[in-house]
Coordinates of C-alpha atoms (C1' of nucleotides) in Angstrom, one line a residue:
Chain P
M1 CA -63.1 168.6 174.1
E2 CA -60.6 171.9 174.7
E3 CA -61.4 172.3 171.1
I4 CA -64.6 173.4 171.6
L5 CA -63.5 176.1 173.8
R6 CA -61.1 177.0 171.7
Q7 CA -63.1 177.5 168.7
Q8 CA -65.6 179.6 170.8
I9 CA -62.9 182.0 171.4
E10 CA -61.6 182.4 168.4
K11 CA -64.8 183.0 166.6
I12 CA -64.1 186.1 168.2
V13 CA -60.1 186.8 169.2
P14 CA -57.7 184.5 167.3
L15 CA -55.3 183.0 170.2
T16 CA -51.9 181.4 169.5
D17 CA -51.5 177.7 171.1
D18 CA -49.4 179.1 173.9
E19 CA -52.2 182.2 174.5
F20 CA -54.9 179.0 174.2
Q21 CA -52.9 177.1 177.1
L22 CA -52.9 180.2 179.4
V23 CA -56.5 180.8 178.9
L24 CA -57.3 177.0 179.4
S25 CA -55.1 176.8 182.7
H26 CA -57.4 179.3 184.1
F27 CA -60.3 176.8 183.8
S28 CA -61.4 173.6 185.4
V29 CA -63.0 170.4 184.1
G30 CA -66.5 169.7 185.6
K31 CA -68.8 166.3 185.0
Y32 CA -72.1 166.3 186.1
K33 CA -75.0 163.9 185.7
K34 CA -79.0 164.4 184.8
H35 CA -80.8 165.8 187.5
Q36 CA -77.2 167.0 189.2
Y37 CA -77.4 170.8 190.6
I38 CA -74.6 172.8 189.9
V39 CA -76.1 176.0 191.5
Q40 CA -79.0 176.1 194.2
Q41 CA -80.8 179.2 195.1
G42 CA -79.5 180.8 198.1
N43 CA -75.8 179.4 197.8
P44 CA -72.9 181.0 196.3
V45 CA -72.3 180.6 192.6
P46 CA -68.6 180.3 192.5
Y47 CA -68.5 179.9 188.5
V48 CA -69.1 180.7 184.9
H49 CA -69.4 177.2 183.1
F50 CA -69.0 177.0 179.3
V51 CA -71.1 173.5 178.2
V52 CA -68.7 171.2 176.0
K53 CA -71.4 168.1 176.3
G54 CA -74.9 167.7 177.5
L55 CA -77.7 170.0 178.2
L56 CA -78.7 172.6 181.5
K57 CA -81.3 174.9 182.7
S58 CA -81.6 177.9 185.0
F59 CA -84.7 178.9 186.3
Y60 CA -86.0 180.5 189.1
I61 CA -88.4 179.5 191.3
D62 CA -91.4 182.2 192.5
K63 CA -93.0 182.5 195.7
S64 CA -95.6 180.2 194.8
G65 CA -93.7 177.5 193.8
K66 CA -94.1 177.8 189.8
S67 CA -90.6 177.7 188.3
H68 CA -89.6 179.8 185.1
I69 CA -86.7 178.9 182.8
L70 CA -84.3 181.5 182.4
Q71 CA -82.0 179.8 180.1
F72 CA -81.1 176.4 178.4
A73 CA -77.4 175.9 177.5
M74 CA -76.1 172.8 175.1
E75 CA -72.7 172.7 174.1
D76 CA -70.9 176.1 173.1
W77 CA -72.8 178.0 175.3
W78 CA -72.1 179.4 178.8
I79 CA -73.9 179.3 181.7
T80 CA -74.3 180.6 185.5
D81 CA -76.3 183.0 187.7
N82 CA -75.2 186.6 186.4
Q83 CA -76.2 188.3 189.4
G84 CA -74.9 185.7 191.9
F85 CA -71.7 185.5 189.9
Y86 CA -71.0 188.8 189.6
N87 CA -71.9 190.6 192.5
E88 CA -70.9 187.4 194.4
Q89 CA -73.9 187.1 196.2
N90 CA -75.9 184.0 196.8
A91 CA -78.0 182.4 193.7
T92 CA -81.7 183.4 193.2
L93 CA -81.3 180.6 190.3
N94 CA -81.0 177.0 190.2
I95 CA -79.2 175.4 187.2
D96 CA -79.2 171.7 186.9
C97 CA -78.5 168.9 184.1
L98 CA -81.2 167.7 182.2
E99 CA -78.7 165.6 180.3
D100 CA -75.4 164.4 181.4
A101 CA -73.0 167.2 181.0
Q102 CA -69.3 168.5 180.9
T103 CA -68.2 171.7 181.6
Y104 CA -65.4 173.6 181.5
Y105 CA -65.9 176.4 184.7
I106 CA -63.7 179.4 185.8
T107 CA -64.2 181.3 189.1
L108 CA -64.4 185.2 188.8
E109 CA -60.9 185.6 190.3
N110 CA -59.0 183.2 187.4
R111 CA -61.5 185.5 184.7
E112 CA -60.2 189.0 185.5
K113 CA -56.6 187.3 186.4
L114 CA -57.1 185.5 182.9
C115 CA -57.9 189.2 181.7
A116 CA -55.3 191.2 183.2
E117 CA -52.7 188.7 181.8
L118 CA -54.3 188.2 178.1
Q119 CA -56.1 191.7 177.4
K120 CA -57.9 190.1 174.4
M121 CA -60.0 187.9 176.4
E122 CA -61.5 190.9 177.8
F123 CA -62.4 192.0 174.9
F124 CA -63.8 188.6 174.2
F125 CA -66.1 188.5 177.5
L126 CA -67.5 191.9 176.5
Q127 CA -68.8 190.9 173.0
K128 CA -70.1 187.9 174.3
M129 CA -71.7 190.0 177.2
T130 CA -72.9 192.6 174.5
A131 CA -74.6 189.6 172.4
G132 CA -76.6 188.6 175.5
N133 CA -77.7 191.5 176.0
I134 CA -79.3 191.8 172.7
A135 CA -80.9 188.6 173.1
L136 CA -82.3 188.8 176.1
Q137 CA -83.4 192.9 175.0
N138 CA -85.5 190.6 172.0
R139 CA -86.4 188.0 174.4
I140 CA -88.2 190.6 176.0
L141 CA -89.7 192.4 173.2
S142 CA -91.3 188.8 172.4
L143 CA -92.4 188.3 175.7
M144 CA -94.3 191.6 175.4
S145 CA -95.4 191.7 171.7
K146 CA -95.6 188.0 170.6
N147 CA -98.8 185.8 171.9
S148 CA -98.2 182.1 172.8
E149 CA -98.5 180.6 169.3
E150 CA -96.1 183.4 167.8
R151 CA -93.3 182.9 170.6
Y152 CA -93.3 179.2 170.3
I153 CA -92.5 179.6 166.8
Q154 CA -89.8 181.9 167.1
F155 CA -88.3 179.9 169.8
I156 CA -88.6 176.9 166.9
Q157 CA -86.6 178.9 164.3
L158 CA -84.0 179.8 166.7
Y159 CA -83.3 176.7 168.2
P160 CA -84.2 174.2 166.2
D161 CA -81.6 171.6 167.8
L162 CA -83.7 172.1 171.5
I163 CA -86.9 171.3 170.5
H164 CA -85.8 167.4 170.3
R165 CA -83.9 167.4 173.0
I166 CA -86.2 169.2 175.5
P167 CA -89.8 168.0 176.9
K168 CA -92.5 170.2 176.0
T169 CA -93.2 171.0 179.2
L170 CA -89.7 172.8 180.1
I171 CA -90.2 174.7 176.7
A172 CA -93.6 175.8 177.9
S173 CA -91.6 177.2 181.2
Y174 CA -89.1 179.1 178.9
L175 CA -91.7 180.7 176.6
G176 CA -93.8 181.7 180.0
I177 CA -97.0 179.4 179.2
S178 CA -98.4 176.6 180.4
R179 CA -97.9 173.1 179.3
E180 CA -101.6 172.7 178.1
T181 CA -101.3 175.8 176.5
L182 CA -98.6 174.6 174.2
S183 CA -99.7 171.2 174.0
R184 CA -102.9 172.7 172.6
L185 CA -100.7 174.6 169.6
S186 CA -98.3 172.3 168.4
H187 CA -101.1 171.2 166.5
Chain M
M1 CA -72.0 218.6 182.5
E2 CA -68.6 216.5 182.2
E3 CA -68.8 216.0 185.8
I4 CA -71.9 213.2 185.5
L5 CA -70.0 211.3 182.4
R6 CA -66.3 211.8 185.1
Q7 CA -68.5 210.5 188.1
Q8 CA -70.6 207.6 186.1
I9 CA -67.0 206.2 185.1
E10 CA -65.4 206.4 188.3
K11 CA -67.8 204.3 190.0
I12 CA -66.2 201.6 188.6
V13 CA -62.4 202.7 187.4
P14 CA -60.7 205.8 188.7
L15 CA -59.2 208.3 186.3
T16 CA -56.7 211.2 186.0
D17 CA -57.6 214.8 184.6
D18 CA -55.5 213.7 181.5
E19 CA -57.2 210.5 181.2
F20 CA -60.8 211.9 181.5
Q21 CA -59.6 214.5 179.2
L22 CA -58.7 211.4 176.4
V23 CA -62.4 209.6 177.5
L24 CA -64.1 213.3 176.4
S25 CA -62.1 213.9 173.3
H26 CA -63.7 210.4 171.9
F27 CA -67.5 211.7 172.7
S28 CA -69.4 214.5 171.5
V29 CA -72.4 216.3 172.9
G30 CA -76.1 216.3 171.4
K31 CA -78.8 218.8 172.0
Y32 CA -82.8 217.3 171.6
K33 CA -86.4 218.7 171.6
K34 CA -88.9 217.1 173.7
H35 CA -90.4 214.0 170.7
Q36 CA -86.9 214.3 168.8
Y37 CA -86.1 210.9 167.4
I38 CA -82.3 209.8 167.8
V39 CA -83.0 206.4 166.6
Q40 CA -85.6 205.4 164.1
Q41 CA -86.5 202.1 162.9
G42 CA -85.1 200.9 159.3
N43 CA -82.2 203.5 159.9
P44 CA -78.4 203.4 161.0
V45 CA -77.5 203.3 164.6
P46 CA -74.4 205.5 164.6
Y47 CA -74.1 206.1 168.6
V48 CA -74.3 205.2 172.1
H49 CA -76.0 208.2 174.4
F50 CA -74.9 208.9 177.8
V51 CA -77.7 210.8 178.9
V52 CA -76.7 214.0 181.1
K53 CA -79.9 215.9 181.0
G54 CA -83.7 215.0 180.0
L55 CA -85.6 211.9 179.6
L56 CA -85.6 209.2 176.6
K57 CA -87.4 206.2 175.8
S58 CA -86.6 203.2 173.7
F59 CA -89.3 201.3 172.0
Y60 CA -90.4 198.4 169.3
I61 CA -93.7 199.2 167.3
D62 CA -94.8 195.5 166.6
K63 CA -96.5 194.5 163.2
S64 CA -99.9 195.5 164.5
G65 CA -98.8 199.0 165.4
K66 CA -98.6 198.4 169.2
S67 CA -95.7 200.2 170.8
H68 CA -93.8 198.4 173.5
I69 CA -91.0 200.4 175.5
L70 CA -87.8 198.8 176.0
Q71 CA -86.5 201.4 178.2
F72 CA -86.3 204.9 179.8
A73 CA -83.2 206.5 180.3
M74 CA -82.9 209.6 182.3
E75 CA -79.7 211.4 183.7
D76 CA -76.9 208.9 184.2
W77 CA -77.9 206.1 181.8
W78 CA -76.8 204.7 178.7
I79 CA -79.1 204.3 175.7
T80 CA -79.0 202.9 172.2
D81 CA -80.3 200.0 170.1
N82 CA -77.8 197.4 170.7
Q83 CA -78.5 195.5 168.6
G84 CA -78.5 198.2 165.5
F85 CA -75.4 199.7 167.1
Y86 CA -73.4 196.7 167.9
N87 CA -74.3 194.7 164.7
E88 CA -73.9 198.1 162.9
Q89 CA -77.3 197.0 161.4
N90 CA -80.6 199.0 160.7
A91 CA -82.4 199.8 164.0
T92 CA -85.4 197.7 165.0
L93 CA -86.3 200.0 168.0
N94 CA -87.1 203.9 168.1
I95 CA -86.0 206.7 170.9
D96 CA -87.1 209.9 171.0
C97 CA -86.8 212.1 173.9
L98 CA -90.2 212.9 176.3
E99 CA -88.0 215.9 177.6
D100 CA -85.7 218.0 176.4
A101 CA -82.2 216.5 176.5
Q102 CA -78.7 216.3 176.3
T103 CA -76.1 213.7 175.3
Y104 CA -72.6 212.9 175.2
Y105 CA -72.4 210.1 172.4
I106 CA -69.8 208.0 170.9
T107 CA -69.7 205.8 167.7
L108 CA -68.4 202.3 167.4
E109 CA -65.2 202.5 166.1
N110 CA -64.2 205.9 169.0
R111 CA -65.3 203.3 171.4
E112 CA -62.9 200.9 170.5
K113 CA -60.4 203.3 170.0
L114 CA -60.8 204.3 173.4
C115 CA -60.9 201.1 175.1
A116 CA -57.0 200.4 172.7
E117 CA -55.7 203.5 174.3
L118 CA -57.2 203.7 177.5
Q119 CA -57.6 199.8 179.0
K120 CA -59.5 200.2 181.5
M121 CA -62.6 202.0 179.7
E122 CA -62.6 198.2 178.2
F123 CA -63.4 197.2 181.8
F124 CA -65.8 199.8 182.6
F125 CA -67.8 198.9 179.7
L126 CA -68.1 195.4 180.4
Q127 CA -69.1 196.0 184.2
K128 CA -71.9 198.5 182.8
M129 CA -73.0 195.4 180.2
T130 CA -72.8 193.2 182.7
A131 CA -75.0 195.1 185.0
G132 CA -77.1 195.3 182.3
N133 CA -77.7 191.7 181.7
I134 CA -78.8 191.3 185.3
A135 CA -81.0 193.7 184.9
L136 CA -82.3 192.6 181.8
Q137 CA -82.8 189.0 183.5
N138 CA -84.6 190.2 186.2
R139 CA -86.8 192.0 184.0
I140 CA -87.6 188.7 182.2
L141 CA -88.3 186.7 185.3
S142 CA -90.4 189.4 186.5
L143 CA -92.4 189.2 183.3
M144 CA -92.8 185.5 183.5
S145 CA -93.2 185.2 187.6
K146 CA -95.3 188.4 188.5
N147 CA -98.9 189.7 187.6
S148 CA -99.4 193.1 186.5
E149 CA -99.7 194.9 190.3
E150 CA -97.0 193.1 191.5
R151 CA -94.7 194.4 188.1
Y152 CA -95.8 197.9 188.7
I153 CA -95.2 197.7 192.6
Q154 CA -91.8 196.7 191.4
F155 CA -91.3 199.4 189.1
I156 CA -91.9 201.7 191.9
Q157 CA -89.5 200.6 194.0
L158 CA -86.8 200.5 191.4
Y159 CA -87.3 203.6 189.6
P160 CA -89.4 206.0 192.4
D161 CA -88.4 209.0 190.6
L162 CA -89.7 208.2 186.9
I163 CA -93.2 207.7 188.3
H164 CA -93.4 211.7 188.2
R165 CA -91.7 212.5 184.9
I166 CA -93.6 209.6 183.7
P167 CA -97.0 209.3 182.5
K168 CA -99.1 206.4 183.2
T169 CA -99.4 205.1 180.1
L170 CA -95.5 204.9 178.9
I171 CA -95.5 202.9 182.4
A172 CA -98.0 200.3 181.5
S173 CA -96.7 200.1 177.9
Y174 CA -92.9 199.4 179.9
L175 CA -94.6 197.1 182.3
G176 CA -96.5 195.2 179.2
I177 CA -99.8 195.9 179.9
S178 CA -102.8 198.1 179.1
R179 CA -103.1 201.5 180.5
E180 CA -106.6 200.7 181.5
T181 CA -105.1 197.7 183.2
L182 CA -102.6 200.2 185.2
S183 CA -105.2 202.6 185.7
R184 CA -107.3 200.4 187.5
L185 CA -104.4 199.1 189.7
S186 CA -103.1 202.7 191.2
H187 CA -106.0 202.7 193.3
Chain Y
dG1 C1' -88.3 143.4 182.1
dC2 C1' -91.2 145.6 185.2
dA3 C1' -92.5 149.2 187.8
dT4 C1' -92.5 153.7 188.6
dT5 C1' -92.1 158.1 187.3
dA6 C1' -92.6 161.9 183.4
dA7 C1' -94.6 163.4 179.4
dC8 C1' -98.3 164.6 176.6
dG9 C1' -103.0 165.5 175.3
dT10 C1' -107.8 166.8 175.9
dG11 C1' -112.2 168.5 177.4
dA12 C1' -114.9 171.7 180.9
dT13 C1' -114.4 175.9 183.6
dT14 C1' -112.6 180.4 185.5
dT15 C1' -109.9 184.4 184.9
dA16 C1' -106.4 188.4 184.7
dG17 C1' -106.2 191.6 181.5
dG18 C1' -107.2 193.2 176.8
dT19 C1' -110.5 196.1 174.0
dC20 C1' -114.0 199.5 173.2
dA21 C1' -116.1 203.3 174.7
dC22 C1' -116.6 207.3 176.3
dA23 C1' -116.2 211.5 179.9
dA24 C1' -113.2 214.2 182.4
dA25 C1' -108.8 216.1 184.0
dT26 C1' -104.7 218.0 182.9
dT27 C1' -100.9 219.6 180.2
dA28 C1' -98.9 221.9 175.9
dT29 C1' -98.4 225.2 172.4
dC30 C1' -99.2 229.3 170.1
Chain W
dG1 C1' -105.0 233.0 178.1
dA2 C1' -107.6 229.8 174.9
dT3 C1' -107.2 226.2 171.9
dA4 C1' -105.6 221.6 171.1
dA5 C1' -103.8 217.7 172.4
dT6 C1' -102.6 214.2 176.1
dT7 C1' -103.8 212.0 179.6
dT8 C1' -106.5 209.5 183.1
dG9 C1' -110.2 206.6 185.2
dT10 C1' -113.9 204.1 184.9
dG11 C1' -118.0 201.1 183.1
dA12 C1' -119.5 197.1 179.9
dC13 C1' -117.5 193.1 177.1
dC14 C1' -114.6 190.0 175.4
dT15 C1' -110.7 186.6 174.7
dA16 C1' -106.2 184.3 175.4
dA17 C1' -104.8 181.6 178.4
dA18 C1' -104.6 179.8 183.3
dT19 C1' -106.4 176.2 186.1
dC20 C1' -108.2 171.7 186.8
dA21 C1' -108.8 167.4 186.3
dC22 C1' -108.4 163.2 183.4
dG23 C1' -106.6 159.2 180.4
dT24 C1' -103.2 157.5 178.0
dT25 C1' -98.2 156.9 176.6
dA26 C1' -93.8 157.0 176.4
dA27 C1' -89.3 157.1 179.4
dT28 C1' -86.4 155.7 182.7
dG29 C1' -84.1 153.5 186.8
dC30 C1' -83.1 149.3 189.4

DNA sequence: GCATTAACGTGATTTAGGTCACAAATTATC
DNA sequence: GATAATTTGTGACCTAAATCACGTTAATGC
C-alpha cells in the first residue's frame, strides 16, 4: 500500500528510500467503511487524505437540502475539504465513503514540517495544487459552455474507470444535472 | 508600482530589501492598451502576469462561438492561462485588457529559478495556488447550487469594486447567464 | 434467502433561463 | 463635438432541463 503513495510522489520528484521513510512517518493510516463519514459539515477538517483503496466523495448540501458532488476520490487521489483544511475552518463539505476505504492522511502541521525537512515535497504539493487548479478551471468552463449530454460524454472520457463504480444518480449530482435527465441521456 | 508586488508577497512571507530586489529581477514590466490581447487561443503562454494597473479578463470561446469569462484580474491579481503556462501547451484561453494595463510578468523558467534561489517564494506560490483552488471550488458549487440571481448577488458581495468597472454584459458572461437575464435581475 | 433500500427508466407537466428582435441610452473615438 | 460602437432594457417566444409521479429492477444487509 505504501508503494502507491511512493509512486504518486515519484511521478513528480524522485525519492531515496530514506526520504520516503521520512515522508511516510508524517502520515497515518486510516481505514473506513462504506457509508462512513470522514469529514462533516460544521466540524474541523484535521487531515488531507491520500486514498490507497476504495472510493470516496466530497459533497455540499445546499440550503434547500440538495446535495452537490464536488469530487470523487479513488486510489491514487487526494481528498479533503480544502477550505476547512487549509484555512483551519469548520467544514462546509461532507466526505463519505462509497466503498470500504483506506487512506494515508496527514495534518496541516505535519505537512508543513515535512516540507521544511524535505524541500522537494513542497514542490510536489505545488505541482499537485497546480494540476488541481487546471482541472477545476476546466470544470467551470465545462459547466458554462457544455450542455448535459456533452458534460456526461466528457466525464466518461475523463474517468472511464469511475463509470462502473458509481451509481448514475451520483454522476448526475457531480455533473450538475438531475438523475432523470441523465437517465434519458444514457440512451 | 513595485510596492504593490512587494506587499502582495509580504502578505504571506516577509522579505528583506535584498530579497525583494532578487524577486523583482526575475520579473519584467509590460504595458498594454485597452483591447490588447496578451494571450491568444492556440499560441504559447510564456508568462504569468501580476497586474499592477488596469483590468483584464481571461475567456474561453466555445465551439459555437460563445465566449465565457473565466476570470477578471485587476490590481493585485495574478492572471494567465494556467493550462498553457504550466504545461507549456498552446493556450485554450484568451486574455485581453478591459482597460489600459501594466503588469509584472515572469516566465516559468524564471519562476522556478526564483523558487530555487529563494525557498520562501515556493511557499508563497503554493499558498496562492491553494487560495485559488478554494475559490474555484466555491465557484463550481455556486454554479451548481445557486440560480442566476443568487450568483449575481454573491458576485456583488465578493467583488464590489468590479461592479462599477465592468459592463453587465461581461458580468453575465462570468456568471454563466445571458445578458438579458442579468438585465432583468438587476431590477 | 428474504426484506428492505437504493437505483433506474419513463411519462406528463412546469419553469428558469435562453434566444430573437428592436429601441434607447451611454460611451469611445477621430 | 459629431459619429460610430457598445451597452442596456424590455417584450414575445422557445427550449433544455427540472420536477413530480409512477413502476420496475437490482443491490445490500441481517
